[in-house]
Amino acid sequence: MIVINKPSGIPVHPAGRYNFNSVIEIMKAERGPGWIAYPCNRLDRLTSGIMFVAKHPKSAERLGEQIKERSVRKEYIARVIGDFPDGEVVCNQPILSISPKLGLNRVRAEGKSARTVFKKLAYYPPRKPRVWPSPDEKSELSPPSTKEKSMPWTRKEGYSIVRCLPVTGRTHQIRVHLQHLGHPIQNDPIYANQKVWGISLGCNDPDALENTDEDIVSRLNRMGKDDVADAVAYHDEMVDQYYKKKAEKMSGELCEICDTPLYTDPGAQELSLWLHSLRYEDSGGSWSYVSPLPDWALPPSGCEGPTEVGNMDELVEAVKDENPELAA
């Protein structure tokens, strides 16, 4: 078994415009074309962190069964918009795939059961807090701009680093549950995208009647890469730098080999999602793998905060009565 700390921006398998720059193909290039990789857990292209690659199908099958039986405990770390609530927060909302083609999911009563436990590790306020005038102060202070009025998520200032324990393993489960709780991942190009979800960003689905599944899918399907980048709910001191960079652009050139239209090189902000697979461990305590916190989860310059996380027991406490298989 090979255990790696996958960088963000690299898919596990060749897909779309990625023919060779994938985890599997990179490992094959290092070990020879006859070498076969057997991925045991899959991470989205933008997600970083711990990943298991078996060297033999029996090893992959064995670990796959452990994960399916929930005898393997997983922990992720995420950077989300605003000040996340204190204490353990458990989200039990079912998740439905509303567009397998786009990989788009949403909280829906008819969806598959899903359960995630969250706990805030740290909160970092903005360096320059916004001043929001109250109604009776508007005559003395400048009113919010039209842009600010249209984006109420800007009132959730700063960001939180949140520990995430997915009890089930639905597609985009952590991203969807964080969005539903009103604290989407800060740079999520889909679930923190106001042009897709509206000004509420899908929080508690208050606009469900206006934003039908068909509306959401249609908006995302019509958006180009530039539009997706422009709609992400960035704020705080990062916003100016982000909007200067934006997204990849069509270069007007074609690939010399396959005539595929080429994009310009992406910036770092297009290759990363602030979601990291931090830890995998056997619930029986026979093995455990944990990675360091990614740079974006460390305290910003001039601030104090945690640089590592403790064990998983405190998170497990919140769910082990209903999920005894999680208890060590």
Coordinates of C-alpha atoms in Angstrom, one line a residue:
M1 CA 0.0 0.0 0.0
I2 CA 1.3 3.5 -0.9
V3 CA 0.0 6.4 1.1
I4 CA 0.4 9.9 -0.4
N5 CA -0.5 13.5 0.4
K6 CA -2.1 14.4 -2.9
P7 CA -1.6 18.0 -4.0
S8 CA -4.7 20.0 -5.0
G9 CA -5.3 20.5 -8.7
I10 CA -4.4 17.0 -9.8
P11 CA -7.1 14.5 -10.6
V12 CA -6.8 10.8 -9.5
H13 CA -7.6 9.4 -13.0
P14 CA -7.2 10.8 -16.5
A15 CA -10.4 12.8 -17.3
G16 CA -11.5 15.7 -19.4
R17 CA -8.5 17.7 -20.4
Y18 CA -6.2 15.7 -18.1
N19 CA -4.8 12.8 -20.2
F20 CA -1.5 12.3 -18.3
N21 CA -1.2 14.7 -15.4
S22 CA -3.1 12.6 -12.9
V23 CA -2.0 10.7 -9.8
I24 CA -2.3 7.3 -11.5
E25 CA -0.4 8.3 -14.7
I26 CA 2.4 10.2 -12.7
M27 CA 2.9 7.1 -10.5
K28 CA 3.0 4.9 -13.6
A29 CA 5.6 7.1 -15.2
E30 CA 7.8 6.8 -12.2
R31 CA 7.4 3.0 -11.9
G32 CA 7.1 1.8 -15.5
P33 CA 4.2 1.4 -17.9
G34 CA 3.5 -2.1 -16.7
W35 CA 2.8 -1.0 -13.2
I36 CA -0.9 -0.9 -12.2
A37 CA -2.3 1.4 -9.4
Y38 CA -5.4 0.5 -7.4
P39 CA -6.8 3.7 -5.8
C40 CA -8.6 2.9 -2.6
N41 CA -10.2 6.3 -1.9
R42 CA -10.8 9.0 -4.4
L43 CA -10.4 12.8 -3.9
D44 CA -11.8 15.5 -6.2
R45 CA -9.2 17.1 -8.4
L46 CA -9.2 20.3 -6.4
T47 CA -9.1 18.5 -3.0
S48 CA -5.8 17.7 -1.4
G49 CA -4.7 15.3 1.3
I50 CA -4.3 11.7 2.3
M51 CA -4.9 9.1 -0.4
F52 CA -4.3 5.3 -0.5
V53 CA -3.0 3.5 -3.6
A54 CA -2.7 -0.2 -3.4
K55 CA -0.1 -2.2 -5.3
H56 CA -2.2 -5.3 -5.4
P57 CA -6.0 -5.7 -6.0
K58 CA -6.4 -7.8 -2.8
S59 CA -5.0 -4.9 -0.8
A60 CA -7.4 -2.5 -2.5
E61 CA -10.3 -4.8 -1.9
R62 CA -9.5 -5.2 1.8
L63 CA -9.2 -1.4 2.5
G64 CA -12.3 -0.7 0.3
E65 CA -14.3 -3.1 2.4
Q66 CA -13.1 -1.4 5.6
I67 CA -14.2 2.0 4.3
K68 CA -17.5 0.7 3.1
E69 CA -18.2 -0.9 6.5
R70 CA -17.3 2.4 8.2
S71 CA -14.6 0.8 10.3
V72 CA -12.2 3.5 8.9
R73 CA -12.5 7.0 10.5
K74 CA -11.9 10.0 8.2
E75 CA -11.2 13.6 9.0
Y76 CA -11.1 16.6 6.7
I77 CA -10.2 20.2 7.3
A78 CA -11.9 23.1 5.5
R79 CA -11.7 26.8 5.3
V80 CA -15.2 28.3 5.3
I81 CA -16.9 31.7 5.1
G82 CA -17.6 33.5 8.4
D83 CA -17.5 32.6 12.0
F84 CA -18.6 28.9 12.3
P85 CA -20.7 28.0 15.4
D86 CA -18.9 26.7 18.5
G87 CA -19.1 23.2 19.7
E88 CA -20.0 20.1 17.7
V89 CA -22.3 20.7 14.8
V90 CA -24.0 17.7 13.2
C91 CA -25.7 17.9 9.8
N92 CA -28.0 15.0 8.9
Q93 CA -29.4 16.4 5.7
P94 CA -29.9 13.9 2.8
I95 CA -28.1 14.6 -0.5
L96 CA -29.4 14.2 -4.0
S97 CA -27.3 14.3 -7.2
I98 CA -29.2 16.8 -9.4
S99 CA -26.8 16.6 -12.3
P100 CA -24.4 13.6 -12.5
K101 CA -22.9 15.2 -15.7
L102 CA -21.8 18.3 -13.8
G103 CA -21.2 16.5 -10.5
L104 CA -23.8 18.8 -8.9
N105 CA -25.5 17.8 -5.6
R106 CA -28.0 19.4 -3.3
V107 CA -29.8 18.9 0.0
R108 CA -33.0 17.2 -0.9
A109 CA -35.5 15.1 1.2
E110 CA -35.6 12.4 -1.4
G111 CA -31.8 12.2 -1.5
K112 CA -29.5 9.6 0.1
S113 CA -28.9 9.8 3.9
A114 CA -25.8 11.7 4.8
R115 CA -24.2 12.7 8.1
T116 CA -21.3 15.0 8.9
V117 CA -19.9 16.2 12.2
F118 CA -18.2 19.6 12.2
K119 CA -16.1 21.4 14.9
K120 CA -14.5 24.8 14.5
L121 CA -10.7 24.7 15.0
A122 CA -10.2 28.5 14.7
Y123 CA -11.8 31.7 13.5
Y124 CA -9.8 34.6 11.9
P125 CA -11.5 37.9 11.6
P126 CA -10.8 40.2 8.6
R127 CA -7.9 42.6 8.9
K128 CA -10.2 45.5 8.1
P129 CA -13.7 44.8 9.4
R130 CA -16.5 46.3 7.4
V131 CA -18.7 49.0 8.9
W132 CA -22.3 48.4 8.3
P133 CA -24.6 51.4 9.1
S134 CA -27.8 50.7 10.9
P135 CA -31.0 52.2 9.5
D136 CA -30.9 55.2 11.7
E137 CA -27.3 55.9 10.9
K138 CA -27.7 56.0 7.1
S139 CA -28.0 59.8 7.1
E140 CA -24.6 60.1 8.7
L141 CA -22.7 57.2 7.1
S142 CA -22.4 56.1 3.5
P143 CA -25.0 53.4 2.7
P144 CA -23.9 50.1 1.4
S145 CA -23.1 50.0 -2.3
T146 CA -25.4 48.2 -4.7
K147 CA -22.9 45.4 -4.9
E148 CA -22.8 45.0 -1.1
K149 CA -26.6 45.0 -1.0
S150 CA -26.8 42.2 -3.5
M151 CA -24.3 40.0 -1.6
P152 CA -25.5 39.5 2.0
W153 CA -22.8 36.8 2.5
T154 CA -20.3 39.6 2.8
R155 CA -21.8 40.3 6.2
K156 CA -20.2 37.0 7.3
E157 CA -16.7 38.4 7.7
G158 CA -13.5 36.5 8.2
Y159 CA -13.1 32.8 7.9
S160 CA -13.1 29.7 10.0
I161 CA -11.0 26.6 9.9
V162 CA -13.3 23.6 10.5
R163 CA -12.7 20.0 11.3
C164 CA -15.0 17.7 9.3
L165 CA -15.9 14.1 10.1
P166 CA -18.0 12.5 7.3
V167 CA -19.8 9.5 8.8
T168 CA -21.2 8.6 5.4
G169 CA -19.5 9.1 2.1
R170 CA -21.7 10.9 -0.4
T171 CA -20.3 12.8 -3.3
H172 CA -19.5 16.4 -2.3
Q173 CA -21.0 15.6 1.1
I174 CA -18.8 18.1 3.1
R175 CA -19.2 20.8 0.6
V176 CA -22.9 20.5 0.4
H177 CA -23.5 20.3 4.1
L178 CA -21.3 23.3 4.8
Q179 CA -23.2 25.2 2.1
H180 CA -26.5 24.2 3.8
L181 CA -25.3 25.4 7.1
G182 CA -24.5 28.9 5.7
H183 CA -20.7 28.5 5.8
P184 CA -19.6 27.2 2.3
I185 CA -15.9 26.6 1.6
Q186 CA -14.5 30.0 0.9
N187 CA -13.1 29.4 -2.5
D188 CA -15.6 26.7 -3.7
P189 CA -16.3 27.4 -7.4
I190 CA -19.6 25.6 -7.3
Y191 CA -21.2 25.8 -3.8
A192 CA -20.0 29.3 -3.0
N193 CA -21.1 30.6 -6.4
Q194 CA -23.8 33.3 -6.0
K195 CA -24.6 33.3 -9.7
V196 CA -25.7 29.7 -9.5
W197 CA -27.3 29.6 -6.1
G198 CA -28.5 33.1 -5.6
I199 CA -27.6 35.6 -2.9
S200 CA -28.4 33.1 -0.1
L201 CA -25.7 30.7 -1.5
G202 CA -28.1 27.8 -0.8
C203 CA -28.1 28.3 2.9
N204 CA -31.0 26.2 4.3
D205 CA -32.4 26.3 0.8
P206 CA -34.6 29.4 1.5
D207 CA -34.9 30.0 -2.3
A208 CA -35.9 26.4 -3.2
L209 CA -39.1 27.5 -4.8
E210 CA -37.3 30.1 -7.0
N211 CA -34.2 28.0 -7.5
T212 CA -35.4 24.7 -8.8
D213 CA -33.0 21.9 -9.6
E214 CA -33.4 22.7 -13.3
D215 CA -32.6 26.4 -12.6
I216 CA -29.4 25.5 -10.7
V217 CA -28.2 23.0 -13.3
S218 CA -29.0 25.4 -16.2
R219 CA -27.1 28.3 -14.6
L220 CA -24.0 26.3 -13.9
N221 CA -24.1 24.6 -17.3
R222 CA -24.2 28.0 -19.1
M223 CA -21.4 29.5 -17.2
G224 CA -17.9 29.7 -18.7
K225 CA -14.8 29.4 -16.6
D226 CA -14.4 33.1 -16.4
D227 CA -18.0 33.5 -15.1
V228 CA -17.5 30.7 -12.5
A229 CA -14.4 32.5 -11.1
D230 CA -16.1 35.9 -11.1
A231 CA -19.0 34.6 -9.0
V232 CA -17.1 32.9 -6.2
A233 CA -17.9 34.4 -2.9
Y234 CA -14.4 35.7 -2.1
H235 CA -14.2 38.6 0.3
D236 CA -12.0 40.2 3.0
E237 CA -8.5 41.4 2.1
M238 CA -8.1 38.8 -0.7
V239 CA -10.9 40.0 -3.0
D240 CA -8.8 42.6 -4.9
Q241 CA -6.0 40.2 -5.8
Y242 CA -8.5 37.5 -6.7
Y243 CA -10.5 39.6 -9.2
K244 CA -7.3 40.8 -10.8
K245 CA -6.3 37.2 -11.6
K246 CA -9.7 35.7 -12.3
A247 CA -9.8 32.4 -14.2
E248 CA -8.2 30.7 -17.1
K249 CA -9.0 32.3 -20.5
M250 CA -9.3 30.7 -23.9
S251 CA -6.0 31.4 -25.6
G252 CA -7.2 31.1 -29.2
E253 CA -4.7 28.4 -29.9
L254 CA -5.2 24.7 -30.6
C255 CA -3.3 21.7 -29.4
E256 CA -0.8 20.6 -32.1
I257 CA -1.7 16.9 -31.5
C258 CA -5.5 16.8 -31.1
D259 CA -6.8 20.3 -32.1
T260 CA -8.4 20.8 -28.7
P261 CA -8.9 24.6 -27.9
L262 CA -6.3 25.6 -25.3
Y263 CA -6.8 27.6 -22.2
T264 CA -4.1 29.9 -20.7
D265 CA -2.2 28.5 -17.7
P266 CA -4.4 28.6 -14.6
G267 CA -3.4 30.6 -11.5
A268 CA -3.0 29.0 -8.1
Q269 CA -6.5 30.1 -7.1
E270 CA -7.9 27.9 -9.9
L271 CA -6.1 24.8 -8.8
S272 CA -7.1 24.6 -5.2
L273 CA -10.1 24.0 -3.0
W274 CA -9.8 24.7 0.7
L275 CA -10.7 21.2 1.6
H276 CA -8.1 18.7 2.7
S277 CA -8.2 15.0 3.6
L278 CA -6.3 15.3 6.9
R279 CA -6.5 11.9 8.6
Y280 CA -7.5 8.2 8.0
E281 CA -7.3 5.7 10.8
D282 CA -8.6 2.3 11.7
S283 CA -11.3 2.5 14.4
G284 CA -9.5 -0.4 16.2
G285 CA -6.4 1.7 16.5
S286 CA -4.1 -0.6 14.4
W287 CA -3.0 2.1 12.0
S288 CA -3.3 5.8 11.5
Y289 CA -2.1 8.4 8.9
V290 CA -2.3 12.1 9.4
S291 CA -0.9 14.9 7.3
P292 CA 0.3 18.4 8.3
L293 CA -2.2 21.2 8.1
P294 CA -2.1 22.8 4.6
D295 CA -0.8 26.4 4.4
W296 CA -4.3 27.9 4.0
A297 CA -5.3 26.4 7.4
L298 CA -2.4 27.8 9.3
P299 CA -2.8 31.2 11.2
P300 CA -2.4 34.1 8.9
S301 CA 0.6 36.4 9.3
G302 CA 0.4 38.4 12.6
C303 CA -2.3 36.1 14.1
E304 CA -2.1 33.4 16.7
G305 CA -3.9 30.1 16.2
P306 CA -3.5 26.3 16.1
T307 CA -0.9 24.8 13.8
E308 CA -2.1 21.2 14.4
V309 CA -5.2 19.3 15.4
G310 CA -5.7 16.8 18.2
N311 CA -7.0 13.3 18.0
M312 CA -10.4 12.4 16.6
D313 CA -12.0 11.2 19.9
E314 CA -13.7 14.6 20.6
L315 CA -15.4 14.5 17.2
V316 CA -16.3 10.9 17.5
E317 CA -18.1 11.6 20.9
A318 CA -20.8 13.5 19.1
V319 CA -21.9 10.6 16.9
K320 CA -20.7 7.3 18.4
D321 CA -23.9 6.6 20.3
E322 CA -25.7 6.4 16.9
N323 CA -22.7 5.1 15.1
P324 CA -20.9 2.7 17.4
E325 CA -18.6 1.6 14.6
L326 CA -16.8 4.9 14.8
A327 CA -15.8 4.4 18.4
A328 CA -12.3 3.1 18.9

